[in-house]
XYZ file of C-alpha atoms in Angstrom:
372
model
C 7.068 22.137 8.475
C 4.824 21.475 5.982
C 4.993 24.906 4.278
C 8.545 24.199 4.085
C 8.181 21.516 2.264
C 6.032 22.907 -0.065
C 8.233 25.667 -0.408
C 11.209 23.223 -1.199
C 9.189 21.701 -3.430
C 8.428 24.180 -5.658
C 12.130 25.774 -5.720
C 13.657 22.246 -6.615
C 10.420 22.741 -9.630
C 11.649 26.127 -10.931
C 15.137 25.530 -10.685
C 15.510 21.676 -12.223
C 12.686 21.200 -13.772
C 11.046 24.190 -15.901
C 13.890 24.655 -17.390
C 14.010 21.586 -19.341
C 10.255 22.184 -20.430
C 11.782 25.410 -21.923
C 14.666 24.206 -23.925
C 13.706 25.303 -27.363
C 15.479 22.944 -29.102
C 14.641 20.099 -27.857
C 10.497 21.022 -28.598
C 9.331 20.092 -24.898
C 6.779 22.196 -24.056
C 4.298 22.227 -20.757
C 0.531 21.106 -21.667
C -2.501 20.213 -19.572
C -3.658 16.641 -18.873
C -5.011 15.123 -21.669
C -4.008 17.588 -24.363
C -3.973 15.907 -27.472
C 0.250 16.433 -27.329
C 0.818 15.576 -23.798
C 2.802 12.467 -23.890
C 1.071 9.388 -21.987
C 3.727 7.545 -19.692
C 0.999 4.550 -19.813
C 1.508 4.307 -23.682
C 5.405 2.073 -22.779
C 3.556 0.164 -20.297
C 4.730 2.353 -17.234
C 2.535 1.316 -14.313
C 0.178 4.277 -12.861
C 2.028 6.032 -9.997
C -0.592 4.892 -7.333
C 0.245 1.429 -8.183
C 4.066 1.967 -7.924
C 5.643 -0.168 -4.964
C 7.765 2.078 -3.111
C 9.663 -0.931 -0.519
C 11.865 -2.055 -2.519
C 14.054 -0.750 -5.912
C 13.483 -3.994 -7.702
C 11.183 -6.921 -7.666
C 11.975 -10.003 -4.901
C 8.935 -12.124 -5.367
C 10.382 -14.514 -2.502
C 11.234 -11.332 0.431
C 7.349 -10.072 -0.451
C 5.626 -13.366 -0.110
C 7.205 -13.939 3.071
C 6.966 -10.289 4.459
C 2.993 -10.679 3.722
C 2.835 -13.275 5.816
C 4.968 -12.113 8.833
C 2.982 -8.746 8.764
C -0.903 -10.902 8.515
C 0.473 -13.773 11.003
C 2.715 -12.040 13.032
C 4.972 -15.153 12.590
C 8.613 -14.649 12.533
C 9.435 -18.159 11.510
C 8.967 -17.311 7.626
C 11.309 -14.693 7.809
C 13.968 -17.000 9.583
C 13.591 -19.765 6.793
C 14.124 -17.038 4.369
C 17.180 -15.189 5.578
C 18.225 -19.165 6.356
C 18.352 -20.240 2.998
C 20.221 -16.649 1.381
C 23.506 -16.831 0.713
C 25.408 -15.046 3.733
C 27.680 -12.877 1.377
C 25.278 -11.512 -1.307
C 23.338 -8.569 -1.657
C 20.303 -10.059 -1.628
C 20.846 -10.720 2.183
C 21.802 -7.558 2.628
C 18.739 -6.048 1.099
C 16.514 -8.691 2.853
C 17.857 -8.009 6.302
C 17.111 -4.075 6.193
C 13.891 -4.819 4.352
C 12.583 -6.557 7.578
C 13.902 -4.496 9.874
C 12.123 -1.838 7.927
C 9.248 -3.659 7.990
C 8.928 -3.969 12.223
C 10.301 -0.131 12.391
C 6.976 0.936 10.291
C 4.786 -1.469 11.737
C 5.495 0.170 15.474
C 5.573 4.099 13.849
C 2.402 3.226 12.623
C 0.983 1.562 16.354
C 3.520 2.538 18.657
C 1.236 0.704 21.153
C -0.369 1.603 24.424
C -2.776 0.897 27.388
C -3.819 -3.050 25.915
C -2.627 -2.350 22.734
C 0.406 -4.884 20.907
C 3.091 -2.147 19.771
C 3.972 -3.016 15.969
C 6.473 -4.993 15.428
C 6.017 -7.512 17.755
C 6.852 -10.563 15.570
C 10.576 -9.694 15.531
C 10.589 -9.202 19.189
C 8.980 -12.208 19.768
C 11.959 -14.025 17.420
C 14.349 -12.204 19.429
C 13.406 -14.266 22.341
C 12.179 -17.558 20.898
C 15.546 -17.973 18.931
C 17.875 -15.856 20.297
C 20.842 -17.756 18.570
C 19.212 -17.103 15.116
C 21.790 -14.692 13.836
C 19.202 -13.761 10.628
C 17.301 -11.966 13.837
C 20.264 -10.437 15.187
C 20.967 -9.008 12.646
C 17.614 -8.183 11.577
C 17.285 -6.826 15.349
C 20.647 -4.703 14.921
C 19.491 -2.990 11.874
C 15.793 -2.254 12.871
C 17.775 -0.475 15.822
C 19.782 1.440 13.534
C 16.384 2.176 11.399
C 14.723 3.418 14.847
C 17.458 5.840 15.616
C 17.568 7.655 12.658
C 13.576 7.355 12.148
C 12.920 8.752 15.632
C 15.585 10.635 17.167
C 17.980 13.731 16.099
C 21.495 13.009 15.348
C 23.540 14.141 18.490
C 20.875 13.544 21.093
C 21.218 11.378 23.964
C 17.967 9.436 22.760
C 20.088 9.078 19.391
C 23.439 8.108 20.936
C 21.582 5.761 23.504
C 19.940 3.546 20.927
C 22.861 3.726 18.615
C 24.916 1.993 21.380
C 22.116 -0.210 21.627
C 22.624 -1.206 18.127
C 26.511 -1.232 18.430
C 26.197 -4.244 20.929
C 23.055 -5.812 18.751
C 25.891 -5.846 16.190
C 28.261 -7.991 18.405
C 25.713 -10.256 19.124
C 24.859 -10.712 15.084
C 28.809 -11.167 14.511
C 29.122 -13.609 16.921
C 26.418 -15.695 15.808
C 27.977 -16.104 11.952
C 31.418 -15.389 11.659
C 31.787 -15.414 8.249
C 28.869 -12.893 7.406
C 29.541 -8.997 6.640
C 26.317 -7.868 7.639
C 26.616 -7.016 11.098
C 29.363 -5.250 10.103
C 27.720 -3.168 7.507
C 25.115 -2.552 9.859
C 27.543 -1.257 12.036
C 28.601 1.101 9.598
C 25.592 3.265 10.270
C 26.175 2.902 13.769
C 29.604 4.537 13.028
C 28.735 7.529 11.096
C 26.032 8.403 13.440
C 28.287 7.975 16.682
C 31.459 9.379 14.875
C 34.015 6.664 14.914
C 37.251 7.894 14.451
C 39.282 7.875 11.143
C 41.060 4.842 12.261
C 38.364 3.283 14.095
C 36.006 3.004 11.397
C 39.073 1.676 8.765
C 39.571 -0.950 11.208
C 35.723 -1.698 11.047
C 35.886 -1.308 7.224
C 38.238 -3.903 6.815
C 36.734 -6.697 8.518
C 33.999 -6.039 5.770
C 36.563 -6.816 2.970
C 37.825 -9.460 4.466
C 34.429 -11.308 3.661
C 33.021 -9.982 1.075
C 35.664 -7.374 -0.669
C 32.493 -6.151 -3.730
C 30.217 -5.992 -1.649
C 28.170 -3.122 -3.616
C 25.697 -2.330 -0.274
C 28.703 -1.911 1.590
C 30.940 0.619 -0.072
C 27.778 2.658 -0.580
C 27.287 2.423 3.219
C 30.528 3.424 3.938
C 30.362 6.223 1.207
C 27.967 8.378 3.575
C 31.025 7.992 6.339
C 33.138 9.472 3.881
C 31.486 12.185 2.653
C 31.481 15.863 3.331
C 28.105 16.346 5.279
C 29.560 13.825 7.810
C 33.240 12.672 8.629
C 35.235 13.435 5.338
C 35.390 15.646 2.553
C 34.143 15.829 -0.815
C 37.636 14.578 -1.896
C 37.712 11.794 0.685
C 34.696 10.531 -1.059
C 35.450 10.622 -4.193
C 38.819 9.127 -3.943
C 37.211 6.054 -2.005
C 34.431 5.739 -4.581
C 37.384 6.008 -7.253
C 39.439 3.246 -5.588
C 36.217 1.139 -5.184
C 35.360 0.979 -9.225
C 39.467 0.984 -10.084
C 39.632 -2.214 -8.561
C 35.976 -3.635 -9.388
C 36.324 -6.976 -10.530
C 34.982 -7.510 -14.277
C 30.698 -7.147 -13.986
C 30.968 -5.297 -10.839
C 28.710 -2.588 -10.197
C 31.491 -1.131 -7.862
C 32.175 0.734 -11.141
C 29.079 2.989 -10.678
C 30.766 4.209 -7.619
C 31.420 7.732 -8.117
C 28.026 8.580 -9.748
C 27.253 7.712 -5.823
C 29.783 10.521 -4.432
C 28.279 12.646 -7.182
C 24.934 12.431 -6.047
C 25.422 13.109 -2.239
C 27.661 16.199 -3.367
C 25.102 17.860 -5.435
C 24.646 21.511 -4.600
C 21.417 21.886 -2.916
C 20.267 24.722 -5.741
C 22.090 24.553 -9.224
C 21.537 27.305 -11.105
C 23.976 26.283 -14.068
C 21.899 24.436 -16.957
C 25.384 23.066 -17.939
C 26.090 20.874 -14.818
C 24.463 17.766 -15.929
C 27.061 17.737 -18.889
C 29.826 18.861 -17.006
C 33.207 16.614 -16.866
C 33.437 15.248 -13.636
C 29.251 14.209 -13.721
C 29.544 12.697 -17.336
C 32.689 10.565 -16.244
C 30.402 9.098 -13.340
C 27.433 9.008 -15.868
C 29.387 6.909 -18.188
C 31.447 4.594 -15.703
C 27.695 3.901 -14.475
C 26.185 2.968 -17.708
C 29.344 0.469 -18.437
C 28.504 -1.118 -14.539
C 25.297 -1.729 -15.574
C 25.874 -2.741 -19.259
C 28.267 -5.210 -17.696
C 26.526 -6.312 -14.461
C 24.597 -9.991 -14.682
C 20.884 -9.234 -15.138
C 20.018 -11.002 -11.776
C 22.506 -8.882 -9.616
C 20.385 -7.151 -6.717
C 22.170 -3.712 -7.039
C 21.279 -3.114 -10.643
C 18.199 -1.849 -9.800
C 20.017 0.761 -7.309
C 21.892 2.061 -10.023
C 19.526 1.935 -12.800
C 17.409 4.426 -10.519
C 20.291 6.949 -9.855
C 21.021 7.263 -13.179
C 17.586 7.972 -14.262
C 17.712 11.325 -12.469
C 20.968 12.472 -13.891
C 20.445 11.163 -17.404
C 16.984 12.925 -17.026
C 18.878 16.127 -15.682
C 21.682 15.847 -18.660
C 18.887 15.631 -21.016
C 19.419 12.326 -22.298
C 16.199 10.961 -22.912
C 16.671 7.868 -24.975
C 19.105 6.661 -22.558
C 16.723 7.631 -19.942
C 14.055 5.790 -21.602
C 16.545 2.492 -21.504
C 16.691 2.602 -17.986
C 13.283 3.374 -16.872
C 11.524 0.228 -18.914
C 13.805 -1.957 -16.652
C 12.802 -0.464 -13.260
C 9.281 0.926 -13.378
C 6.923 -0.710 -10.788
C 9.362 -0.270 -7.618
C 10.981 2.613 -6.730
C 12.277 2.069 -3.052
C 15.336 3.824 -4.499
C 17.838 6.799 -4.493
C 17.009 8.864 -5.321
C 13.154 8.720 -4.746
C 13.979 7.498 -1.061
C 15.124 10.476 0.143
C 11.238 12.524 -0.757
C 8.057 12.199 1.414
C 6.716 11.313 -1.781
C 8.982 8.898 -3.544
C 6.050 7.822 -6.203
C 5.436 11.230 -6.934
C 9.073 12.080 -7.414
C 9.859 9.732 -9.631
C 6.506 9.945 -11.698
C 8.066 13.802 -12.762
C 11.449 12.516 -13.792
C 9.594 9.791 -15.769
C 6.924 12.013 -17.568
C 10.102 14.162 -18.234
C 11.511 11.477 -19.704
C 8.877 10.682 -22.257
C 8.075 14.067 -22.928
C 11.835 14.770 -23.917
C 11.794 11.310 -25.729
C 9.042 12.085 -28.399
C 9.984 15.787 -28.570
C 13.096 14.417 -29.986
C 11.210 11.437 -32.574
C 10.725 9.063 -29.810
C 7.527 6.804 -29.350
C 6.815 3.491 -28.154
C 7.801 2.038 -31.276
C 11.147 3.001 -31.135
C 12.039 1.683 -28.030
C 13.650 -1.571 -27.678
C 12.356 -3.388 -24.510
């Protein structure tokens, strides 16, 4: 497996990558480590890729203060107080409620426990039973299932399907315990692709969503994946629901980068054509993404999501400077598409960003020249 990888690796290299170190025009040209011309990512104040935080896209100084202290104490009750206190039909809930579930799903990969040993994790079992009408643990509970099957088990399995089900119910218990709240909902959107809801089944589950939170940015991109082609829909399907989604996006919604989102998950696995990144239908998606975020409050907890997507096609189009804009608002986290979806999401996103400058002062860039 790991050869594969390596051999992956090295095609994605040769096909993507070398050939925008050989574009003449531009100047870019391969060097060595400290060659006197080898542009220095640390020279815009880029943090070193060891240091990059690779949990979350975008900083949440509150969700990493607590998680330190549920993962050293192994108390819950930090955690509860947190989710508590977030609004129930924001983002940042959203992003809060997978980041601890992600948290306990590590912790036990990590020490999946044993003879005497505590299996990781424990803290959110224990809140499971101490507070079992705390819906910010069912639905912290629901999603770390979700996280499990996926992290542990093949699609189509019965191990899969049996803790997918698991999770279904978890979900029922999270609804019923807050109403009002779309996240056991979106969580259950997961649970749908990877059980294969019917058509109408999952657009009945998709609309109790928009009944509570209709923008919900997390959301739409959950229900994307449903959607597209690799699972229950078609490349069409997808695009015409990410489409819809940033038609009717209400003014400052990032609902507008949408289809740069169907883009992405319907890139060809090897492009050969230099041109694609400047094709039509990836330039319209480019664009309507740079107005989402050009619009979007600075504080929204999606910008960050988007800022990162388009730093790999603005990268692959060639567009340094605008490249440039986007990585001096995101560097330091990258828990990201589309860095995610590598062993190595650092490393991944190190490349696109040493692209980056390199095409940026081939073309009269420097750390002068770009606004902060």
């Amino acid at each position: 497996m790991q050869i594969l990888w390596v051999l992956m690796a090295l095609a994605m290299f040769s096909v993507v990558l070398l050939p925008v170190f050989r574009r003449r025009r531009s100047g870019i040209r391969l060097v060595t480590p400290g060659d006197p011309d080898a542009a220095d990512p640390a020279n815009y104040g880029f943090l070193r890729q060891e240091e990059l935080d690779i949990r979350m896209p975008g900083p949440d100084a509150d969700l990493l203060d607590v998680l330190d202290v549920v993962q050293r104490t192994q108390d819950y009750r930090a955690a509860s107080q947190l989710l508590a206190g977030t609004e129930t039909e924001g983002e940042t809930r959203w992003q809060r409620v997978q980041a601890f579930a992600g948290a306990a799903s590590l912790e036990l990969q990590q020490r999946p426990g044993g003879v005497g040993e505590t299996p990781g994790g424990q803290w959110l079992r224990v809140w499971r039973a101490e507070a079992p009408k705390d819906a910010g643990g069912a639905a912290v509970h629901a999603e770390f299932l979700v996280q499990q099957a996926w992290r542990t088990s093949t699609p189509g399995s019965d191990d899969f399907r049996i803790i997918m089900e698991e999770a279904r119910s978890a979900c029922g218990d999270a609804a019923l315990l807050s109403p009002g709240d779309p996240i056991p909902y979106i969580i259950e959107l997961s649970v749908a692709r990877g059980l294969g809801y019917s058509q109408p089944e999952f657009e009945k589950l998709w609309l109790k969503i928009l009944d509570r939170s209709p923008s919900h940015m997390g959301a739409h991109l959950a229900a994307l994946h449903y959607w597209c082609e690799k699972w229950h829909g078609s490349r069409e399907t997808a695009y015409a629901f990410a489409e819809a989604a940033a038609a009717r996006a209400p003014q400052g919604s990032l609902l507008a980068a949408m289809p740069l989102f169907a883009v992405f998950e319907h890139l060809p696995e090897v492009n050969l054509v230099r041109s694609f990144y400047q094709s039509e239908v990836v330039t319209k998606a480019v664009h309507g993404a740079l107005y989402a975020v050009h619009a979007a409050r600075p504080d929204d907890p999606m910008l960050a999501h988007v800022r990162h997507l388009l730093i790999c096609f603005l990268v692959r189009g060639e567009r340094w400077s605008e490249a440039m804009d986007q990585l001096v608002r995101v560097d330091g986290h990258v828990g990201a598409l589309p860095w995610t979806l590598s062993p190595d999401p650092a490393s991944d996103y190190a490349i696109y960003r040493a692209l980056a400058v390199a095409g940026y002062e081939a073309n009269g860039g420097s750390p002068a020249t770009l606004s902060h």
